[in-house]
């Protein structure tokens, strides 16, 4: 996929995904009367029917954008077209082995009232550590193990996740990282990411 085509599709579908995120937040917080709920449901059904009129082929083939990064529209952590995904934008260090993301998690990611669900913390850190290990998803690596230490609760709101490769031994990359808020680290993470057998050169 060319850079221009990628940017065109991002501009087309990105706003739609954000509208669905806004809808999710509105559903979580609404106290609307029954008539308003019925009207909203009808509008949602109408929108869903309009979107189903033309559906893309759900192929499992990976497509790549310029620079060798895969186009991951459906990804549970960064998918441009996945309204369930936290809106993570990954930044990469010049060293090619570190990355970070600053983002906001709202009520859709809540566990205990006011706090981020622990599984969502794990999702975010698994992805950010994987981004570091794979040089921005340009090398095939999969999570072998992920170990988390919950230092304290992670509050909903503005957060930062970061990760860096500690070392590489053969087909294994050892990565560490953490999740933090304005008061410091909330979750520490260590992961081992493994090159799959089909991608191992010379074996």
Coordinates of C-alpha atoms in Angstrom, one line a residue:
X1 CA 0.0 0.0 0.0
X2 CA 1.4 3.4 -1.0
X3 CA 1.8 6.1 1.6
X4 CA -0.8 8.3 -0.3
X5 CA -3.3 5.4 -0.2
X6 CA -2.7 4.8 3.4
X7 CA -3.2 8.4 4.3
X8 CA -6.3 8.6 2.2
X9 CA -7.9 5.6 4.0
X10 CA -6.8 6.9 7.4
X11 CA -8.5 10.2 6.7
X12 CA -11.6 8.4 5.5
X13 CA -12.0 5.9 8.3
X14 CA -10.2 7.5 11.3
X15 CA -13.0 10.0 12.0
X16 CA -15.7 7.2 11.7
X17 CA -13.8 5.2 14.3
X18 CA -13.6 8.2 16.6
X19 CA -17.3 8.8 16.2
X20 CA -17.9 5.2 17.4
X21 CA -15.6 5.8 20.4
X22 CA -17.7 8.8 21.2
X23 CA -20.9 6.7 20.9
X24 CA -19.5 4.1 23.3
X25 CA -18.7 6.8 25.9
X26 CA -22.2 8.3 25.4
X27 CA -23.8 4.9 26.0
X28 CA -21.8 4.4 29.1
X29 CA -22.8 7.7 30.7
X30 CA -26.4 8.2 29.3
X31 CA -29.4 8.6 31.5
X32 CA -31.8 9.2 28.6
X33 CA -35.5 8.6 28.8
X34 CA -37.0 5.5 27.1
X35 CA -38.2 7.4 24.0
X36 CA -34.7 8.9 23.5
X37 CA -33.1 5.4 23.9
X38 CA -35.5 4.0 21.3
X39 CA -34.7 6.8 18.8
X40 CA -30.9 6.3 19.4
X41 CA -31.2 2.5 18.8
X42 CA -33.1 3.1 15.6
X43 CA -30.4 5.6 14.4
X44 CA -27.7 3.1 15.3
X45 CA -29.4 0.3 13.4
X46 CA -29.8 2.5 10.4
X47 CA -26.1 3.4 10.5
X48 CA -25.1 -0.2 10.9
X49 CA -27.3 -1.2 7.9
X50 CA -25.6 1.6 5.8
X51 CA -22.1 0.4 6.7
X52 CA -23.0 -3.3 5.9
X53 CA -24.1 -2.4 2.3
X54 CA -20.5 -2.8 1.2
X55 CA -18.0 -4.8 3.3
X56 CA -14.3 -5.4 2.6
X57 CA -12.9 -8.9 2.1
X58 CA -11.9 -10.2 5.6
X59 CA -8.7 -11.7 4.2
X60 CA -6.0 -12.8 6.6
X61 CA -3.3 -11.6 4.2
X62 CA -1.0 -8.9 5.7
X63 CA -0.7 -5.7 3.7
X64 CA 2.2 -3.4 4.2
X65 CA 2.6 0.4 4.0
X66 CA 5.7 2.2 2.9
X67 CA 8.5 1.6 5.3
X68 CA 7.6 -2.1 5.8
X69 CA 5.1 -1.5 8.7
X70 CA 2.0 -3.7 8.4
X71 CA -1.4 -2.1 7.9
X72 CA -3.2 -3.2 11.1
X73 CA -6.7 -1.7 10.8
X74 CA -8.3 -4.3 13.2
X75 CA -5.5 -4.4 15.8
X76 CA -7.0 -4.5 19.4
X77 CA -4.4 -1.9 20.6
X78 CA -3.8 0.4 17.7
X79 CA -6.3 -0.5 15.0
X80 CA -7.3 2.7 13.1
X81 CA -10.7 1.1 12.3
X82 CA -11.2 -0.6 15.7
X83 CA -13.2 1.7 18.1
X84 CA -12.5 -0.7 20.9
X85 CA -8.8 -0.2 20.6
X86 CA -7.3 2.5 22.9
X87 CA -6.2 5.4 20.7
X88 CA -2.5 4.6 20.9
X89 CA -0.1 6.5 18.7
X90 CA 3.3 4.8 19.0
X91 CA 6.5 7.0 18.9
X92 CA 9.9 5.3 18.2
X93 CA 13.3 6.3 19.5
X94 CA 16.2 6.9 17.1
X95 CA 17.9 3.8 18.4
X96 CA 15.2 1.6 16.8
X97 CA 14.7 -0.5 20.0
X98 CA 12.6 1.8 22.2
X99 CA 9.2 3.4 21.9
X100 CA 6.5 5.2 23.9
X101 CA 2.9 6.4 23.6
X102 CA 0.9 9.0 25.5
X103 CA -2.8 8.6 25.5
X104 CA -6.0 8.9 27.5
X105 CA -8.2 6.1 28.7
X106 CA -11.8 6.9 29.6
X107 CA -14.7 5.0 31.0
X108 CA -14.7 2.3 28.3
X109 CA -11.5 0.9 29.9
X110 CA -12.6 0.9 33.5
X111 CA -12.2 -1.9 35.9
X112 CA -12.9 -0.8 39.5
X113 CA -14.7 2.6 39.4
X114 CA -12.2 5.3 38.4
X115 CA -9.4 2.9 37.6
X116 CA -8.1 1.2 34.4
X117 CA -8.9 -2.5 34.2
X118 CA -5.8 -4.6 34.8
X119 CA -6.3 -6.5 31.6
X120 CA -6.3 -3.3 29.6
X121 CA -3.0 -2.3 31.3
X122 CA -1.7 -5.7 30.1
X123 CA -3.0 -5.2 26.6
X124 CA -1.3 -1.8 26.3
X125 CA 2.0 -3.0 27.7
X126 CA 2.0 -6.2 25.6
X127 CA 1.6 -4.1 22.5
X128 CA 4.2 -1.4 23.4
X129 CA 6.8 -4.0 24.4
X130 CA 6.1 -5.8 21.2
X131 CA 6.5 -2.6 19.2
X132 CA 10.0 -2.1 20.7
X133 CA 11.0 -5.7 20.2
X134 CA 9.9 -5.8 16.5
X135 CA 11.3 -2.4 15.5
X136 CA 7.8 -1.0 14.9
X137 CA 6.2 -4.2 13.8
X138 CA 8.7 -4.5 10.9
X139 CA 10.2 -7.8 12.2
X140 CA 8.0 -10.9 12.9
X141 CA 8.0 -11.5 16.7
X142 CA 5.4 -12.9 19.0
X143 CA 4.9 -12.7 22.7
X144 CA 6.5 -15.7 24.5
X145 CA 6.0 -14.5 28.1
X146 CA 4.7 -11.2 29.6
X147 CA 5.2 -10.5 33.3
X148 CA 3.5 -7.6 35.0
X149 CA 3.9 -6.1 38.5
X150 CA 1.1 -3.8 39.5
X151 CA 2.8 -1.1 41.6
X152 CA -0.5 0.7 42.3
X153 CA -3.8 1.3 40.6
X154 CA -3.8 3.0 37.2
X155 CA -6.3 5.9 37.2
X156 CA -8.4 6.6 34.2
X157 CA -7.1 9.7 32.3
X158 CA -3.8 10.7 30.7
X159 CA -1.2 8.0 30.7
X160 CA 2.2 7.1 29.2
X161 CA 3.5 3.7 28.2
X162 CA 7.1 3.1 27.2
X163 CA 9.4 0.1 26.5
X164 CA 13.0 -0.7 25.4
X165 CA 14.8 -3.8 24.3
X166 CA 17.2 -5.0 27.0
X167 CA 19.0 -7.7 25.0
X168 CA 18.6 -10.3 22.3
X169 CA 19.7 -13.9 22.6
X170 CA 19.2 -15.9 19.4
X171 CA 15.5 -15.9 18.5
X172 CA 14.5 -14.2 21.8
X173 CA 14.3 -10.5 22.5
X174 CA 14.1 -9.4 26.2
X175 CA 12.1 -6.2 26.7
X176 CA 11.1 -4.1 29.7
X177 CA 8.7 -1.2 30.1
X178 CA 6.1 0.4 32.2
X179 CA 2.9 2.3 32.4
X180 CA 2.7 5.6 34.3
X181 CA 0.5 8.6 35.2
X182 CA 1.6 12.1 36.3
X183 CA 2.6 10.7 39.7
X184 CA 4.9 8.0 38.4
X185 CA 4.9 4.3 37.4
X186 CA 1.7 2.2 38.0
X187 CA 2.6 -1.0 36.2
X188 CA 6.0 -2.5 35.4
X189 CA 6.4 -5.1 32.6
X190 CA 9.0 -7.6 31.3
X191 CA 8.5 -9.6 28.2
X192 CA 10.2 -12.2 26.0
X193 CA 9.4 -12.0 22.3
X194 CA 10.2 -14.8 20.0
X195 CA 10.9 -15.0 16.3
X196 CA 8.6 -17.7 14.8
X197 CA 10.1 -20.7 13.2
X198 CA 9.0 -19.7 9.7
X199 CA 10.9 -16.4 10.0
X200 CA 14.2 -17.8 11.2
X201 CA 16.9 -17.4 8.6
X202 CA 19.5 -20.1 8.3
X203 CA 17.8 -22.7 10.5

